[in-house]
Tab-separated table of C-alpha atoms in Angstrom:
chain	number	residue	atom	x	y	z
A	7	MET	CA	0.000	0.000	0.000
A	8	ARG	CA	1.416	3.348	-1.098
A	9	ILE	CA	0.788	5.958	1.604
A	10	LEU	CA	0.927	9.758	1.560
A	11	ILE	CA	1.213	11.587	4.912
A	12	VAL	CA	-0.341	15.060	5.174
A	13	GLU	CA	0.697	16.507	8.542
A	14	ASP	CA	2.094	19.908	9.520
A	15	ASP	CA	3.801	18.844	12.773
A	16	PRO	CA	7.358	17.727	11.836
A	17	LEU	CA	7.676	15.407	14.850
A	18	MET	CA	4.309	13.778	14.182
A	19	GLN	CA	5.200	13.469	10.515
A	20	LEU	CA	8.502	11.777	11.347
A	21	GLY	CA	6.867	9.484	13.896
A	22	LEU	CA	4.231	8.355	11.431
A	23	GLU	CA	6.783	7.711	8.720
A	24	GLN	CA	8.985	5.650	11.044
A	25	ALA	CA	6.078	3.695	12.546
A	26	LEU	CA	4.414	2.818	9.244
A	27	SER	CA	7.706	2.098	7.480
A	28	GLU	CA	8.201	-0.820	9.886
A	29	TYR	CA	5.527	-2.714	7.966
A	30	PRO	CA	6.683	-4.297	4.690
A	31	ASP	CA	3.221	-3.886	3.123
A	32	PHE	CA	3.425	-0.097	3.483
A	33	GLU	CA	5.465	2.315	1.373
A	34	ILE	CA	5.570	6.005	2.318
A	35	VAL	CA	5.603	7.712	-1.084
A	36	GLY	CA	5.425	11.339	0.043
A	37	GLN	CA	4.614	13.952	2.654
A	38	ALA	CA	2.896	17.334	2.661
A	39	GLU	CA	2.582	20.031	5.322
A	40	ASP	CA	-0.665	21.755	4.275
A	41	GLY	CA	-3.933	21.049	2.505
A	42	TYR	CA	-2.956	22.466	-0.862
A	43	GLY	CA	0.294	20.503	-0.779
A	44	GLY	CA	-1.672	17.381	0.084
A	45	ILE	CA	-3.938	17.819	-2.930
A	46	GLN	CA	-1.007	18.377	-5.279
A	47	LYS	CA	0.931	15.381	-3.919
A	48	ALA	CA	-2.188	13.225	-4.231
A	49	LEU	CA	-2.604	14.235	-7.878
A	50	ASP	CA	1.097	13.723	-8.642
A	51	LEU	CA	1.719	10.492	-6.694
A	52	LYS	CA	-1.742	8.870	-6.756
A	53	PRO	CA	-1.211	6.963	-3.477
A	54	ASP	CA	-3.502	4.167	-2.344
A	55	LEU	CA	-4.152	5.859	0.997
A	56	ILE	CA	-3.624	9.239	2.678
A	57	VAL	CA	-3.169	9.794	6.409
A	58	MET	CA	-4.588	13.302	6.805
A	59	ASP	CA	-4.625	15.802	9.693
A	60	ILE	CA	-7.518	18.274	9.996
A	61	GLY	CA	-5.745	21.312	11.463
A	62	LEU	CA	-3.546	22.123	8.489
A	63	PRO	CA	-2.297	25.571	7.413
A	64	ARG	CA	-3.677	27.341	4.316
A	65	LEU	CA	-6.346	24.676	3.667
A	66	ASP	CA	-7.719	22.354	6.361
A	67	GLY	CA	-7.822	18.588	6.008
A	68	ILE	CA	-11.598	18.407	5.584
A	69	ALA	CA	-11.576	20.745	2.569
A	70	ALA	CA	-8.510	18.989	1.161
A	71	THR	CA	-10.201	15.592	1.548
A	72	LYS	CA	-13.272	16.824	-0.319
A	73	GLN	CA	-11.198	18.099	-3.247
A	74	ILE	CA	-9.071	14.949	-3.403
A	75	LYS	CA	-12.107	12.660	-3.334
A	76	GLU	CA	-13.786	14.657	-6.102
A	77	GLN	CA	-10.773	14.148	-8.369
A	78	LEU	CA	-9.460	10.800	-7.135
A	79	PRO	CA	-12.403	8.940	-5.555
A	80	ASP	CA	-10.512	5.634	-5.265
A	81	ILE	CA	-7.936	7.016	-2.814
A	82	HIS	CA	-8.692	6.020	0.771
A	83	ILE	CA	-8.304	8.764	3.384
A	84	VAL	CA	-7.733	8.206	7.100
A	85	MET	CA	-8.158	11.278	9.286
A	86	LEU	CA	-5.611	11.295	12.115
A	87	THR	CA	-6.302	14.319	14.278
A	88	SER	CA	-6.740	15.725	17.759
A	89	HIS	CA	-10.093	17.272	16.759
A	90	THR	CA	-13.035	15.580	18.504
A	91	LEU	CA	-15.939	17.971	17.967
A	92	GLN	CA	-18.972	16.145	16.625
A	93	THR	CA	-19.433	18.700	13.840
A	94	GLU	CA	-15.848	18.172	12.667
A	95	VAL	CA	-16.198	14.392	12.696
A	96	VAL	CA	-19.402	14.511	10.666
A	97	ALA	CA	-17.921	17.085	8.275
A	98	ALA	CA	-14.832	14.898	7.734
A	99	LEU	CA	-16.916	11.812	6.984
A	100	SER	CA	-19.236	13.833	4.739
A	101	SER	CA	-16.221	15.111	2.801
A	102	GLY	CA	-15.333	11.522	1.935
A	103	ALA	CA	-12.951	10.415	4.707
A	104	ASP	CA	-12.990	6.630	5.144
A	105	ALA	CA	-11.763	6.565	8.726
A	106	TYR	CA	-11.395	8.872	11.718
A	107	CYS	CA	-8.640	8.197	14.241
A	108	ILE	CA	-7.567	10.278	17.237
A	109	LYS	CA	-3.950	11.318	17.778
A	110	GLY	CA	-2.457	9.718	20.843
A	111	ALA	CA	-4.342	6.466	20.259
A	112	SER	CA	-2.410	3.227	19.968
A	113	LEU	CA	-0.683	2.325	16.720
A	114	GLU	CA	-3.005	-0.700	16.597
A	115	ARG	CA	-6.005	1.598	16.198
A	116	LEU	CA	-4.373	3.499	13.356
A	117	LEU	CA	-3.584	0.185	11.664
A	118	ALA	CA	-7.198	-0.899	12.197
A	119	ALA	CA	-8.354	2.352	10.588
A	120	ILE	CA	-6.045	1.793	7.614
A	121	GLU	CA	-7.209	-1.817	7.278
A	122	ALA	CA	-10.878	-0.790	7.400
A	123	ALA	CA	-10.353	1.946	4.810
A	124	LYS	CA	-8.493	-0.463	2.552
A	125	ASP	CA	-11.405	-2.915	2.781
A	126	GLY	CA	-13.907	-0.225	1.848
A	127	ALA	CA	-15.349	0.042	5.361
A	128	THR	CA	-15.678	3.067	7.640
A	129	TYR	CA	-13.701	3.262	10.892
A	130	LEU	CA	-14.481	5.536	13.831
A	131	ASP	CA	-12.114	5.830	16.761
A	132	PRO	CA	-13.799	4.467	19.920
A	133	GLN	CA	-13.260	7.854	21.571
A	134	ILE	CA	-15.668	9.538	19.192
A	135	ALA	CA	-17.791	6.654	17.846
A	136	ARG	CA	-20.366	6.894	20.616
A	137	LEU	CA	-20.503	10.689	20.196
A	138	VAL	CA	-21.379	10.400	16.520
A	139	LEU	CA	-23.689	7.407	16.766
A	140	ASP	CA	-25.646	8.848	19.680
A	141	ASN	CA	-26.368	11.870	17.511
A	142	LEU	CA	-27.938	9.555	14.948
A	143	LYS	CA	-30.106	7.750	17.508
A	144	PRO	CA	-33.763	8.852	17.385
A	145	PRO	CA	-35.764	9.434	20.563
A	146	THR	CA	-37.930	6.363	19.943
A	147	PRO	CA	-36.666	3.001	18.619
A	148	GLU	CA	-37.375	2.024	15.036
A	149	PRO	CA	-37.678	-1.793	14.956
A	150	ASN	CA	-35.667	-3.477	12.224
A	151	GLN	CA	-36.878	-6.963	11.333
A	152	ASN	CA	-33.477	-7.902	9.914
A	153	LEU	CA	-32.022	-7.940	13.429
A	154	ALA	CA	-34.013	-11.118	14.036
A	155	LEU	CA	-31.838	-12.795	11.390
A	156	LEU	CA	-28.686	-12.332	13.473
A	157	SER	CA	-27.322	-15.166	15.583
A	158	GLU	CA	-26.577	-14.652	19.267
A	159	ARG	CA	-22.868	-14.367	18.472
A	160	GLU	CA	-23.506	-11.844	15.695
A	161	LEU	CA	-25.556	-9.745	18.128
A	162	GLU	CA	-22.614	-9.796	20.555
A	163	VAL	CA	-20.285	-8.652	17.778
A	164	LEU	CA	-22.721	-5.939	16.675
A	165	LYS	CA	-22.942	-4.506	20.194
A	166	LEU	CA	-19.138	-4.255	20.296
A	167	ILE	CA	-19.119	-2.601	16.860
A	168	VAL	CA	-21.472	0.044	18.285
A	169	GLU	CA	-18.876	0.643	21.015
A	170	GLY	CA	-16.399	1.487	18.256
A	171	LYS	CA	-14.153	-1.516	18.775
A	172	SER	CA	-11.895	-2.825	16.011
A	173	ASN	CA	-11.947	-6.440	14.820
A	174	ASN	CA	-8.846	-7.180	16.880
A	175	GLU	CA	-10.399	-5.702	20.023
A	176	ILE	CA	-13.638	-7.633	19.475
A	177	ALA	CA	-11.639	-10.834	18.967
A	178	GLU	CA	-9.871	-10.274	22.290
A	179	ASP	CA	-13.139	-9.567	24.117
A	180	LEU	CA	-14.867	-12.672	22.761
A	181	TYR	CA	-11.771	-14.941	22.761
A	182	LEU	CA	-12.083	-15.599	19.044
A	183	SER	CA	-9.731	-15.200	16.088
A	184	THR	CA	-9.720	-12.005	14.060
A	185	ASN	CA	-10.674	-13.978	10.940
A	186	THR	CA	-13.722	-15.349	12.746
A	187	ILE	CA	-14.753	-11.815	13.722
A	188	LYS	CA	-14.326	-10.647	10.113
A	189	THR	CA	-16.657	-13.480	9.049
A	190	HIS	CA	-19.240	-12.416	11.633
A	191	VAL	CA	-18.980	-8.764	10.550
A	192	ARG	CA	-19.570	-9.737	6.914
A	193	GLY	CA	-22.547	-11.839	7.992
A	194	ILE	CA	-23.985	-8.939	9.998
A	195	MET	CA	-23.642	-6.499	7.094
A	196	ASN	CA	-25.229	-8.985	4.669
A	197	LYS	CA	-28.193	-9.749	6.956
A	198	LEU	CA	-28.798	-6.073	7.771
A	199	ALA	CA	-28.336	-5.096	4.098
A	200	VAL	CA	-25.780	-2.393	4.927
A	201	ASP	CA	-22.475	-1.453	3.312
A	202	ASP	CA	-20.227	-0.855	6.309
A	203	ARG	CA	-19.787	-1.081	10.075
A	204	VAL	CA	-21.075	2.421	10.780
A	205	GLN	CA	-24.364	1.706	8.994
A	206	ALA	CA	-24.689	-1.547	10.969
A	207	ALA	CA	-24.152	0.382	14.211
A	208	VAL	CA	-26.763	2.948	13.178
A	209	VAL	CA	-29.310	0.150	12.596
A	210	ALA	CA	-28.554	-1.222	16.063
A	211	LEU	CA	-28.951	2.182	17.706
A	212	ARG	CA	-32.142	3.062	15.839
A	213	SER	CA	-33.653	-0.284	16.801
A	214	GLY	CA	-32.911	0.256	20.485
A	215	LEU	CA	-30.642	-2.789	20.568
A	216	VAL	CA	-28.099	-0.899	22.690
């Protein structure tokens, strides 16, 4: 996976490059320090994935993400930021970001965000997942008959998805392999007729499951 880092903090930029370069499947193909630079590097290098900050000089990461996605919709974008306001999270996802990860979180969570984005899913950091999903929860439950199709194990997995946990974290909680959890997640999405984990969580919240 060819990765572009868009980050204005030199120490954070260096740390990301060193951490991700440890993985043989990742190649850091470029770096940019502001939104306009990120757009230009994306157009020039056409990376598979961009790790993008929000608080960038000249042009913020949300606006840069929107412009990149309009021109290069196949590039996956992972927001890595200290911004946790609900409006910023929603704006980032609406602009086309595939994942939202909080700075200071474990490297495992960033890797989970990258993996989810690569697979075409949406990842929300557990720190802000509940914030966003609660905003989508209506005052009265809306029953969803498809939930009855889920097995007891799939319901357990779905509840942990709502908590914003990654596949690895769910596997640890339920003492199962990550591959088994991935199978359950696919089964949940198929039975609920949704495209990603966030939509599955929204169905659970709207139905009053959690």
